[in-house]
Amino acid sequence: AFEMDPNTALARMRSWIKHYGKTISFRVFTTTFIATANPDTIKKILKDSNKGLIVRQLNSLNLLPKSGMFLTDGDDWKMNRRTVDPIMTEPNVRGMVPVMSQMANRL
């Protein structure tokens, strides 16, 4: 039987993305998960995530922290979004890319 070990899940998803393409989907019982490494897809999801996407399902495998900007929805998401929106300008985000890249390489 297929098991998604939390210790190896991210490496497994990376290998799937490398093999199948930047956006993949897989099912665990009755839940379909979608993983993407496509920046345009991520941008669209973050922009529209309070329009029907249940963001908490992203963490059903307990791979991510329990709360925060990316794992809330509804009113909590709106409050978080309003809080960080002023600092998420293109120059600020562009300035974070080297640090995020460095952290991602550590994973």
PDB file of C-alpha atoms in Angstrom, residues 9-76:
ATOM      1  CA  ALA A   9       6.745  13.449   1.366  1.00  0.00           C
ATOM      2  CA  LEU A  10       8.331  16.653   0.065  1.00  0.00           C
ATOM      3  CA  ALA A  11      11.138  14.742  -1.656  1.00  0.00           C
ATOM      4  CA  ARG A  12       8.586  12.398  -3.223  1.00  0.00           C
ATOM      5  CA  MET A  13       6.483  15.325  -4.479  1.00  0.00           C
ATOM      6  CA  ARG A  14       9.606  16.992  -5.906  1.00  0.00           C
ATOM      7  CA  SER A  15      10.437  13.815  -7.820  1.00  0.00           C
ATOM      8  CA  TRP A  16       6.860  13.625  -9.157  1.00  0.00           C
ATOM      9  CA  ILE A  17       7.035  17.266 -10.287  1.00  0.00           C
ATOM     10  CA  LYS A  18      10.379  16.618 -11.975  1.00  0.00           C
ATOM     11  CA  HIS A  19       8.953  13.552 -13.736  1.00  0.00           C
ATOM     12  CA  TYR A  20       5.363  14.662 -14.532  1.00  0.00           C
ATOM     13  CA  GLY A  21       5.574  18.459 -14.764  1.00  0.00           C
ATOM     14  CA  LYS A  22       5.211  21.544 -12.588  1.00  0.00           C
ATOM     15  CA  THR A  23       1.643  20.851 -11.439  1.00  0.00           C
ATOM     16  CA  ILE A  24       0.565  17.424 -10.235  1.00  0.00           C
ATOM     17  CA  SER A  25      -2.402  15.938  -8.437  1.00  0.00           C
ATOM     18  CA  PHE A  26      -2.728  12.818  -6.351  1.00  0.00           C
ATOM     19  CA  ARG A  27      -5.430  11.246  -4.213  1.00  0.00           C
ATOM     20  CA  VAL A  28      -5.276  10.080  -0.627  1.00  0.00           C
ATOM     21  CA  PHE A  29      -8.478   8.166   0.005  1.00  0.00           C
ATOM     22  CA  THR A  30     -11.238  10.569  -1.065  1.00  0.00           C
ATOM     23  CA  THR A  31      -9.173  13.773  -1.034  1.00  0.00           C
ATOM     24  CA  THR A  32      -7.422  15.088  -4.130  1.00  0.00           C
ATOM     25  CA  PHE A  33      -4.238  17.052  -3.480  1.00  0.00           C
ATOM     26  CA  ILE A  34      -2.640  19.394  -5.978  1.00  0.00           C
ATOM     27  CA  ALA A  35       1.020  20.397  -5.738  1.00  0.00           C
ATOM     28  CA  THR A  36       2.580  22.984  -7.999  1.00  0.00           C
ATOM     29  CA  ALA A  37       5.959  24.537  -8.626  1.00  0.00           C
ATOM     30  CA  ASN A  38       4.497  26.932 -11.196  1.00  0.00           C
ATOM     31  CA  PRO A  39       4.812  30.545  -9.948  1.00  0.00           C
ATOM     32  CA  ASP A  40       1.836  31.720 -12.043  1.00  0.00           C
ATOM     33  CA  THR A  41      -0.377  29.003 -10.569  1.00  0.00           C
ATOM     34  CA  ILE A  42       0.761  29.859  -7.038  1.00  0.00           C
ATOM     35  CA  LYS A  43       0.091  33.555  -7.679  1.00  0.00           C
ATOM     36  CA  LYS A  44      -3.441  32.752  -8.891  1.00  0.00           C
ATOM     37  CA  ILE A  45      -4.160  30.504  -5.893  1.00  0.00           C
ATOM     38  CA  LEU A  46      -2.940  33.111  -3.404  1.00  0.00           C
ATOM     39  CA  LYS A  47      -4.917  35.856  -5.113  1.00  0.00           C
ATOM     40  CA  ASP A  48      -8.163  33.854  -5.232  1.00  0.00           C
ATOM     41  CA  SER A  49      -7.735  31.543  -2.246  1.00  0.00           C
ATOM     42  CA  ASN A  50     -10.765  32.826  -0.360  1.00  0.00           C
ATOM     43  CA  LYS A  51     -13.047  32.108  -3.322  1.00  0.00           C
ATOM     44  CA  GLY A  52     -13.867  28.477  -2.683  1.00  0.00           C
ATOM     45  CA  LEU A  53     -10.464  26.937  -1.999  1.00  0.00           C
ATOM     46  CA  ILE A  54     -10.310  25.421   1.445  1.00  0.00           C
ATOM     47  CA  VAL A  55      -6.733  26.317   2.249  1.00  0.00           C
ATOM     48  CA  ARG A  56      -6.584  24.270   5.443  1.00  0.00           C
ATOM     49  CA  GLN A  57      -6.760  21.115   3.330  1.00  0.00           C
ATOM     50  CA  LEU A  58      -3.273  21.945   2.122  1.00  0.00           C
ATOM     51  CA  ASN A  59      -2.013  20.723   5.462  1.00  0.00           C
ATOM     52  CA  SER A  60      -3.922  17.460   5.703  1.00  0.00           C
ATOM     53  CA  LEU A  61      -0.622  15.583   5.644  1.00  0.00           C
ATOM     54  CA  ASN A  62       0.777  17.808   8.436  1.00  0.00           C
ATOM     55  CA  LEU A  63       3.684  18.886   6.244  1.00  0.00           C
ATOM     56  CA  LEU A  64       3.231  22.582   6.959  1.00  0.00           C
ATOM     57  CA  PRO A  65       2.759  24.756  10.050  1.00  0.00           C
ATOM     58  CA  LYS A  66      -0.753  24.783  11.501  1.00  0.00           C
ATOM     59  CA  SER A  67      -1.587  28.455  10.937  1.00  0.00           C
ATOM     60  CA  GLY A  68      -0.466  31.568   9.151  1.00  0.00           C
ATOM     61  CA  MET A  69      -1.045  33.509   5.965  1.00  0.00           C
ATOM     62  CA  PHE A  70      -1.107  30.496   3.680  1.00  0.00           C
ATOM     63  CA  LEU A  71      -3.099  28.087   5.822  1.00  0.00           C
ATOM     64  CA  THR A  72      -6.094  30.150   6.858  1.00  0.00           C
ATOM     65  CA  ASP A  73      -9.310  30.949   5.078  1.00  0.00           C
ATOM     66  CA  GLY A  74     -12.414  33.084   5.464  1.00  0.00           C
ATOM     67  CA  ASP A  75     -12.220  36.036   7.851  1.00  0.00           C
ATOM     68  CA  ASP A  76      -8.827  34.968   9.232  1.00  0.00           C
TER      69      ASP A  76
END
